[in-house]
Coordinates of C-alpha atoms and ligand atoms in Angstrom, one line a residue:
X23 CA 0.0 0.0 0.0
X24 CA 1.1 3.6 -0.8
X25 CA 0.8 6.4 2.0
X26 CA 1.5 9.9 1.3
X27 CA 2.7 11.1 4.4
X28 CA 2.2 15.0 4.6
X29 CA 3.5 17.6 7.1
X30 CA 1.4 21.0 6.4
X31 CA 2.8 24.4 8.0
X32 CA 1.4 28.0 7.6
X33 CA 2.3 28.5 4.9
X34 CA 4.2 25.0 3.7
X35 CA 3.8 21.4 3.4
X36 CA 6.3 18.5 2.9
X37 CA 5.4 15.6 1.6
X38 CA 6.4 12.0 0.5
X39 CA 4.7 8.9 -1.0
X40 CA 5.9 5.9 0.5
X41 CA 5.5 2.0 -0.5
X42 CA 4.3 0.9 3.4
X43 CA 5.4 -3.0 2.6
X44 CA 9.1 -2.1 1.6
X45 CA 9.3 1.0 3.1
X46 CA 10.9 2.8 -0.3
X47 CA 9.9 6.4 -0.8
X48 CA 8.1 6.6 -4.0
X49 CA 8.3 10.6 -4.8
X50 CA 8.8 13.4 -1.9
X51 CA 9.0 17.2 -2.3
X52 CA 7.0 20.8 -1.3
X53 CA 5.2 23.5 -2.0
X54 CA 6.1 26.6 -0.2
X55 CA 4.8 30.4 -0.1
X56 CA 1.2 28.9 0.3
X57 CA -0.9 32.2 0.3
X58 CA 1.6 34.3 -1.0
X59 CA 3.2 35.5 -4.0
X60 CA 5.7 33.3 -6.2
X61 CA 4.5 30.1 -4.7
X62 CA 6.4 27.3 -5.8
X63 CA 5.9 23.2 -6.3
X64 CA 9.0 21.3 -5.8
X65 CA 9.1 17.5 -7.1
X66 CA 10.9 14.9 -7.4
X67 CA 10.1 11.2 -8.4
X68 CA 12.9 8.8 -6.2
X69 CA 16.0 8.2 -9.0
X70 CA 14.5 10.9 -11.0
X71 CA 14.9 14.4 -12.0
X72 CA 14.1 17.5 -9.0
X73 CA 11.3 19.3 -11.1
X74 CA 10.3 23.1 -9.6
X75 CA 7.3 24.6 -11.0
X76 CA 6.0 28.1 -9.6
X77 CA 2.6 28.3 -10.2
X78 CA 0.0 30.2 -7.8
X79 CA -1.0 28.4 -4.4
X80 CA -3.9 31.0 -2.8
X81 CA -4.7 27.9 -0.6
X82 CA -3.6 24.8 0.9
X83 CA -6.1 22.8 -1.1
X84 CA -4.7 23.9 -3.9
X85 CA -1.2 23.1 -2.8
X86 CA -2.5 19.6 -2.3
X87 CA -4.4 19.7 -5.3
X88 CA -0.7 20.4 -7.5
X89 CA 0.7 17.3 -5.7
X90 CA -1.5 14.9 -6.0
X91 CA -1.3 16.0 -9.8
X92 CA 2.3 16.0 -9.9
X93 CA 2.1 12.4 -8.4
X94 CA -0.4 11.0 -11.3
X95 CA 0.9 12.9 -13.9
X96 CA 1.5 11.0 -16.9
X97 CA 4.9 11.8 -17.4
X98 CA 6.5 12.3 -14.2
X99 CA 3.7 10.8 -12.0
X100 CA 4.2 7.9 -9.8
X101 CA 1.1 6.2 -9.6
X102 CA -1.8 6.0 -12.6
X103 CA -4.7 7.4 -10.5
X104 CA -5.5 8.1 -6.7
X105 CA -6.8 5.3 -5.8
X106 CA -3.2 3.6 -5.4
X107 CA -2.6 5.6 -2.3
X108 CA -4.3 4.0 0.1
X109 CA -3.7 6.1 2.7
X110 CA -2.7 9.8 4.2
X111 CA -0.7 10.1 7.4
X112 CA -0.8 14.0 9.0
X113 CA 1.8 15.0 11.4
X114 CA 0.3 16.7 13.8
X115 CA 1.9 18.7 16.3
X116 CA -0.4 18.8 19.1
X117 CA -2.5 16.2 20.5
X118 CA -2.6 17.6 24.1
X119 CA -3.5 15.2 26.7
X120 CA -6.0 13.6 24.5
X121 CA -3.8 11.8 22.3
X122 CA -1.1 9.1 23.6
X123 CA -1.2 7.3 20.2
X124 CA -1.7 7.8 16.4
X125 CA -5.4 7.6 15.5
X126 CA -7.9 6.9 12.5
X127 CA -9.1 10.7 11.7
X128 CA -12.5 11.0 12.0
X129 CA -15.2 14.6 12.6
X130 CA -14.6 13.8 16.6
X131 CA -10.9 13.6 16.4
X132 CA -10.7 17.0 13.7
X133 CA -12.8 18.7 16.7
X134 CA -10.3 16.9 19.3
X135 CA -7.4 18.4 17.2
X136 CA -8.8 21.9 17.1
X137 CA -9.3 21.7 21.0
X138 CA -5.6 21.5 21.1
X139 CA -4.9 24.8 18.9
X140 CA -4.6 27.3 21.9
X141 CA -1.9 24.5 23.3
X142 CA -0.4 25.1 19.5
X143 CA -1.2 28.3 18.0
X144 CA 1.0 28.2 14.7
X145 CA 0.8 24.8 14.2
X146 CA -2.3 23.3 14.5
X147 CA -4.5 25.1 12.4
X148 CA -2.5 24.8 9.6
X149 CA -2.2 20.9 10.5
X150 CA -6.2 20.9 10.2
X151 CA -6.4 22.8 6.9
X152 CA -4.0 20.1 5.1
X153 CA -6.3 17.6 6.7
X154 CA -9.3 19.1 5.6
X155 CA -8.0 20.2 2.2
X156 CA -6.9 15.8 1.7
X157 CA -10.5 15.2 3.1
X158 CA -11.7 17.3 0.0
X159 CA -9.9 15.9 -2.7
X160 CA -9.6 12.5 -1.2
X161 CA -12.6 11.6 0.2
X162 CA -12.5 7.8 0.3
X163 CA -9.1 7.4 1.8
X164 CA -8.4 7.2 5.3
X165 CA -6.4 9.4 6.9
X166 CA -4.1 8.8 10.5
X167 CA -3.1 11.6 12.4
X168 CA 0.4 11.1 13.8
X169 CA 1.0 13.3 16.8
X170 CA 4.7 15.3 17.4
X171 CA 3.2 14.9 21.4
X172 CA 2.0 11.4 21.8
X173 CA 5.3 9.7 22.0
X174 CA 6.0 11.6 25.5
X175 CA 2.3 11.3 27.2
X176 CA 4.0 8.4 29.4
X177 CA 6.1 10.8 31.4
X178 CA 5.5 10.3 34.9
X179 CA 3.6 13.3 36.9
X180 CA 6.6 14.4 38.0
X181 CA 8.4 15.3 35.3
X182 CA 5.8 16.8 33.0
X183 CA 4.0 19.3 36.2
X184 CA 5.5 22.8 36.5
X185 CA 6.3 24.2 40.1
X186 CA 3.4 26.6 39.4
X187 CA 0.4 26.7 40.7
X188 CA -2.0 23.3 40.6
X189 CA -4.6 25.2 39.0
X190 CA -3.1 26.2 35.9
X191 CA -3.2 22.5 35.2
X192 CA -6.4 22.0 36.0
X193 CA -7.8 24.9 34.4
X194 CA -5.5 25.2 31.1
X195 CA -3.7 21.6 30.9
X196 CA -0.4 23.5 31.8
X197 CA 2.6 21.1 31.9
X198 CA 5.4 19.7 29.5
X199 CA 4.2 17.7 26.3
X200 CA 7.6 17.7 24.6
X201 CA 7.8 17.6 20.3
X202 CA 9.6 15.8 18.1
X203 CA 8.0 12.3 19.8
X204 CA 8.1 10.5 16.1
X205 CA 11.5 11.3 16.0
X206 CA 12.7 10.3 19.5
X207 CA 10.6 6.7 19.2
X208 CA 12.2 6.2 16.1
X209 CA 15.7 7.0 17.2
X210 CA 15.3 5.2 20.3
X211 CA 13.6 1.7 18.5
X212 CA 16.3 1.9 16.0
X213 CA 19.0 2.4 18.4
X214 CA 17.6 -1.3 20.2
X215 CA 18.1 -2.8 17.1
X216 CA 21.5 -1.4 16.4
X217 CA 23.1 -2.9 19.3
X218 CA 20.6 -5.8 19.4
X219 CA 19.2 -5.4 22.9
X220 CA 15.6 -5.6 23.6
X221 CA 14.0 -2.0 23.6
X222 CA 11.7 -2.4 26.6
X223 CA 15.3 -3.2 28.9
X224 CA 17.3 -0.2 27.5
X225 CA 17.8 3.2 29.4
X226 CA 18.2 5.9 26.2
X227 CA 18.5 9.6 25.9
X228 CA 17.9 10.8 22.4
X229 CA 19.6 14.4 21.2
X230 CA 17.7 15.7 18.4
X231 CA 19.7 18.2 17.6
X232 CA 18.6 20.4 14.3
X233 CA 17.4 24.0 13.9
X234 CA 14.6 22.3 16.7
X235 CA 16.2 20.3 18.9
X236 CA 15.4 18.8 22.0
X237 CA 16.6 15.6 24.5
X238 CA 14.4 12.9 25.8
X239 CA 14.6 10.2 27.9
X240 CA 13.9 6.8 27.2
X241 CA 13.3 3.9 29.3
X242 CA 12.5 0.5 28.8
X243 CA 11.0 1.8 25.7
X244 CA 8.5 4.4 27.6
X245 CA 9.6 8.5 27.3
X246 CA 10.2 9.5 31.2
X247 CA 11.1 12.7 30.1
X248 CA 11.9 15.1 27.5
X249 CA 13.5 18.6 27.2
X250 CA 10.6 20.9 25.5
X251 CA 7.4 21.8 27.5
X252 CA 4.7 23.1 26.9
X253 CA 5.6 24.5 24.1
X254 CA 8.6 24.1 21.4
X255 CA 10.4 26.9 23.3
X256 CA 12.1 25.3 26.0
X257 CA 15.3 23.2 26.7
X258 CA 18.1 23.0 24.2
X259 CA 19.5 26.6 22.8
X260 CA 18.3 26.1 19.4
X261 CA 18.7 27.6 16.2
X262 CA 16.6 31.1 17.2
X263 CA 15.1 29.8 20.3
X264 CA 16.4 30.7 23.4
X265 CA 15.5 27.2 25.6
X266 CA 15.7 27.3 29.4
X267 CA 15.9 31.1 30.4
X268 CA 15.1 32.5 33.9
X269 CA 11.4 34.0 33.4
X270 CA 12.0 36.8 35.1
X271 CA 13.9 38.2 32.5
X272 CA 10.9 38.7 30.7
X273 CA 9.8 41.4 32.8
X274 CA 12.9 42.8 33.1
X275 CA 13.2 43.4 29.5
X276 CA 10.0 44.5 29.2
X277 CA 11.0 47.4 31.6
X278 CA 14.0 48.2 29.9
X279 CA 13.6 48.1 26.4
X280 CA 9.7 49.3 26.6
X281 CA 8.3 45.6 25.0
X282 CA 5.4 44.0 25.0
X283 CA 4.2 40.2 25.7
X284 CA 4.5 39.2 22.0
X285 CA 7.6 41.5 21.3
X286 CA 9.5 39.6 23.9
X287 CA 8.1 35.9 22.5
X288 CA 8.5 37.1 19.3
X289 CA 12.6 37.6 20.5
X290 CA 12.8 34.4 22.6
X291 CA 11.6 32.5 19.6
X292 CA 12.8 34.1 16.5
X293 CA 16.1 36.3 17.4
X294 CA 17.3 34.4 20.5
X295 CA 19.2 30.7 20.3
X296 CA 22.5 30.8 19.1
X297 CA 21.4 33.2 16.2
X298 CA 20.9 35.4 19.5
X299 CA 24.3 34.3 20.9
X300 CA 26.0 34.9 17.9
X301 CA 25.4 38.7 17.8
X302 CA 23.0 37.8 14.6
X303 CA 25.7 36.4 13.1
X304 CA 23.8 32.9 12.1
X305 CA 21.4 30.4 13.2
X306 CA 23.0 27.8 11.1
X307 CA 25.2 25.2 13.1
X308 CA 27.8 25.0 9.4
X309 CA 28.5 29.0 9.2
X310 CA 28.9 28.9 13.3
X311 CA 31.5 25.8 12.9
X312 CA 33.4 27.5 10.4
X313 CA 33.9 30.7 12.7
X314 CA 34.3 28.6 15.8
X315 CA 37.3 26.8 13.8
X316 CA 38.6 29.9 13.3
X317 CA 38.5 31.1 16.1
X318 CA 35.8 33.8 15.5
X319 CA 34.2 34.6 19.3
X320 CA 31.0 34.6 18.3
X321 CA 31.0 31.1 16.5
X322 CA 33.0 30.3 19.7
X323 CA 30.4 31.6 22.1
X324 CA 27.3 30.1 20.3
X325 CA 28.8 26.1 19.4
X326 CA 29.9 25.9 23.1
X327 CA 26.8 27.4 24.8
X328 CA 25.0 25.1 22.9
X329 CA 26.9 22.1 23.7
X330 CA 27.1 22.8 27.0
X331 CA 23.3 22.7 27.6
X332 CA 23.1 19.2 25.7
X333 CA 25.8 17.9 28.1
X334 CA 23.7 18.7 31.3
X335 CA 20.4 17.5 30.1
X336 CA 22.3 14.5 29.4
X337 CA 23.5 14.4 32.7
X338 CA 20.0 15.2 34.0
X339 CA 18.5 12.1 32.6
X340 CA 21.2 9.7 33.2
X341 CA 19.9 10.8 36.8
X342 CA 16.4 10.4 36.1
X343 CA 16.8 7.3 34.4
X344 CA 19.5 6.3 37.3
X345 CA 21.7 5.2 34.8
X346 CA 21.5 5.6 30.6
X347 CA 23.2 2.5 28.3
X348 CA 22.7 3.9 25.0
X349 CA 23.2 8.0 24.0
X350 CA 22.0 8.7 20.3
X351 CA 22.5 11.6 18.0
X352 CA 20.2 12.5 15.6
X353 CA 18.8 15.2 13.1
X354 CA 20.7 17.7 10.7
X355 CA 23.8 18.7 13.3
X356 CA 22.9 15.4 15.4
X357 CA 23.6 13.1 12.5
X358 CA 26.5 15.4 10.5
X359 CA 28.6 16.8 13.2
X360 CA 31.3 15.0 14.6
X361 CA 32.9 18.1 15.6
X362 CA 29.5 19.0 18.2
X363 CA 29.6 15.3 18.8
X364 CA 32.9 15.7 20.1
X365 CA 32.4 18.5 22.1
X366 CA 29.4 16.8 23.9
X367 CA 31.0 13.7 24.4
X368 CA 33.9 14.7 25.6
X369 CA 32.3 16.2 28.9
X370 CA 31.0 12.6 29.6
X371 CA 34.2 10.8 30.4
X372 CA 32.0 9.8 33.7
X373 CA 29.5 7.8 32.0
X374 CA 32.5 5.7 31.0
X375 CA 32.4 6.9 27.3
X376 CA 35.0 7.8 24.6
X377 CA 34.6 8.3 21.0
X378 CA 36.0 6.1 18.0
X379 CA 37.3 9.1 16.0
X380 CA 36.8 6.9 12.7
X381 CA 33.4 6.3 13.6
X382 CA 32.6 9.5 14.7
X383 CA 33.7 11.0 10.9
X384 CA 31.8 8.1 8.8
X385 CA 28.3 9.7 7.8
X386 CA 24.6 9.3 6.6
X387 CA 23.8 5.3 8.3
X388 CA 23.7 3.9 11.7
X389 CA 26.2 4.1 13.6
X390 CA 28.0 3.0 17.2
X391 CA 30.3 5.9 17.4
X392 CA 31.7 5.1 20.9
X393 CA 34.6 2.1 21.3
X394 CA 34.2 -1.0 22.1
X395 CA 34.9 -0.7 25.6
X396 CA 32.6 2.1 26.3
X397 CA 30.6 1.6 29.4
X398 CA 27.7 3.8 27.6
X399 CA 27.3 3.3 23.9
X400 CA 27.1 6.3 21.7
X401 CA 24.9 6.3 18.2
X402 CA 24.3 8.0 15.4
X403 CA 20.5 7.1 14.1
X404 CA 19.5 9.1 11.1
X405 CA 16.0 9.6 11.8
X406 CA 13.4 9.4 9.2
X407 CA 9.7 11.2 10.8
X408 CA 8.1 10.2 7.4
X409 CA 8.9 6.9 7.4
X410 CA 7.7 6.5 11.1
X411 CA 4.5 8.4 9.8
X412 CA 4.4 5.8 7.3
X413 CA 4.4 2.8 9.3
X414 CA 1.9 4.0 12.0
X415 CA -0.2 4.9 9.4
X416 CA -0.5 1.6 7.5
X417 CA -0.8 -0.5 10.9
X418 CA -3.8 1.9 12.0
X419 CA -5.5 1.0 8.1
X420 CA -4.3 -2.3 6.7
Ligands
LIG674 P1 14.8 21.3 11.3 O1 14.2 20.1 10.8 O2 14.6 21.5 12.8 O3 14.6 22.5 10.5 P2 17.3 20.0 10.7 O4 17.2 18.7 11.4 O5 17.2 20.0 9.2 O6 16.4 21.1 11.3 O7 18.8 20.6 11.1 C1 19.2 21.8 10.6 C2 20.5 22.2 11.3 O8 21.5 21.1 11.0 C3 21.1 23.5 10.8 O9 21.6 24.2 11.9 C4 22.3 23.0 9.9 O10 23.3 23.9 9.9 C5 22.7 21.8 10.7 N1 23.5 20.9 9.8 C6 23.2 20.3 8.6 N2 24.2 19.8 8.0 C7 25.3 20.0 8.8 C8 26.7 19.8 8.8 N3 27.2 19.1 7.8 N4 27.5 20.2 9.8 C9 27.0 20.9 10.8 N5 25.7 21.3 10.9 C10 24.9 20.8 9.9

């Protein structure tokens, strides 16, 4: 069975067509500028040629409308007609509390969804219009909903309550959900299987570690805890977002520098990580290596700052956990930086680890990066969301 796996933004959407029985992608690609001018369809059959088309998008349904055209086109297409995709899978960023596990989409769990869009302002609306814009065009196939959230709803009380009030929970569902679950259960199952140990007797702690990123830990094949919150902000220094800050200062810059509310989100979220660090020099981990390697202070400042932060959530959950066999790296700098790697790993001489250097370089496949005698292996799992989409998708409608 084919699944088109789709991941709709604001104003994007990614998507892939995937054979579910051997797991090959088909065709992937993207429109982007949805809704604005020069809007543009990128395609590109798998061993075939990356076509671009820029066409007008005023919508998401007609977004989805261009690719499932560019997928049955005669020429290029992949598949004859629609009726050989069997099925959609939506990522979903939010599922709240009400969603430990991908589900069959149906009018209740649309309405379930858009309960969750104050949780996920940016996100899930534009989650609902690709669903509803696939419903339109597609309206025989079934659709899964695949939730960024779900993965971490086994956290223990304890580590997903704030030291805030009790109410706020109560009242607003206040407390960490953590992103990027598809990613981290993927990383973590894969990792199992790498060093061929059962999953459910392995303590893990996953670094996602792109322009997102974010640390979770795993045990016996349960999340126990993970490094965003409530929302995407927290944790890790990230590409533009700031991660773990003190929330007073919050009030104290409003003071200061005379901002409001959603001046100062609008900073801690879009001008703060190690862009922010940098002095605006770059929120992209390749340009800050380069200065770093030169020597340039603010590469410097940035690549360490953000190293630093991954070493002590790793150290966090190797506490939590009371102990952590397996460490994985994963996404864009995860899987292609030996040189962060490095600086990571090298703070974690107490957990008994050391790097092979040859390892560490090798690139795009699974990897034990750590020697042979290291008391806690190191990994480096490409992860694949779509594919994970994919999967749950076709065991919820086979
Ligand atoms: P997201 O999906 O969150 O947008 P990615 O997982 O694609 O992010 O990761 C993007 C980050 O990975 C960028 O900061 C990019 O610079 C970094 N990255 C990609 N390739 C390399 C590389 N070869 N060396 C260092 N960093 C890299």
């Amino acid at each position: 069975m084919n699944i088109l796996v789709i991941n709709c933004g604001s104003s994007s959407l990614k998507f892939q067509l995937i054979d579910a029985e051997t797991e090959a992608m088909i065709a992937k690609g993207l429109c982007e500028r949805i809704g604005i001018d020069g809007s543009r369809l990128v395609y590109q059959p798998t061993g075939g040629e990356k076509e671009e088309t820029v066409t007008e998008m005023p919508d998401h349904t007609r977004a989805i409308e261009l690719v499932l055209e560019a997928l049955t086109d005669e020429k290029t297409g992949v598949v004859k007609t629609l009726d050989e995709i069997g099925a959609v899978g939506h990522r979903i960023v939010h599922g709240g509390e009400k969603f430990a596990a991908s589900t069959i989409i149906t009018q209740e769990v649309v309405k379930a969804i858009e309960e969750c869009n104050d949780l996920a302002p940016l996100h899930n609306p534009a989650n609902l219009i690709g669903i509803e814009a696939c419903r339109r065009l597609m309206p025989d196939t079934p659709m899964v909903a695949v939730f960024d959230t779900a993965f971490h709803q086994t956290m223990p009380q304890e580590a997903y309550l704030y030291g805030i009030p009790y109410e706020y929970y109560e009242k607003y569902r206040i407390r960490r959900y953590g992103f990027h679950g598809t990613s981290h259960s993927y990383v973590s199952e894969r990792a199992a299987q790498v060093l061929g140990q059962p999953y459910e007797a392995l303590k893990i702690i996953v670094c996602h570690l792109g322009n997102g990123a974010s640390v979770s830990a795993v045990q016996n094949g349960r999340c126990v805890d993970t490094s965003m919150g409530l929302t995407p902000l927290e944790g890790l220094i990230m590409g533009t977002r700031s991660g773990d800050i003190d929330p007073a200062i919050i009030e104290f810059l409003a003071h200061k520098e005379n901002l409001s509310i959603d001046e100062i989100m609008e900073i801690l979220n879009k001008k703060s990580g190690v862009l922010g660090l940098s002095g605006n020099f770059s929120s992209d981990f390749r340009d800050l290596e380069s200065a770093c390697a030169e020597g340039k202070e603010e590469g410097v400042r940035a690549v360490k700052g953000f190293a630093y932060r991954v070493v002590k959530y790793i150290g966090a959950y190797a506490a939590a956990m009371n102990g952590v066999d397996a460490i994985c790296f994963t996404a864009g700098l995860g899987e292609n930086s030996p040189e962060v790697r490095n600086l990571i790993c090298e703070r974690l001489g107490y957990l008994g680890i050391a790097l092979d250097q040859e390892q560490n370089h090798k690139r795009g496949e699974d990897l034990v990066i750590s020697t042979p005698d290291s008391d806690t292996k190191v990994l480096v799992i490409p992860t694949n969301e779509e594919l994970a989409i994919a999967r749950q998708t076709y065991a919820l409608v086979r």
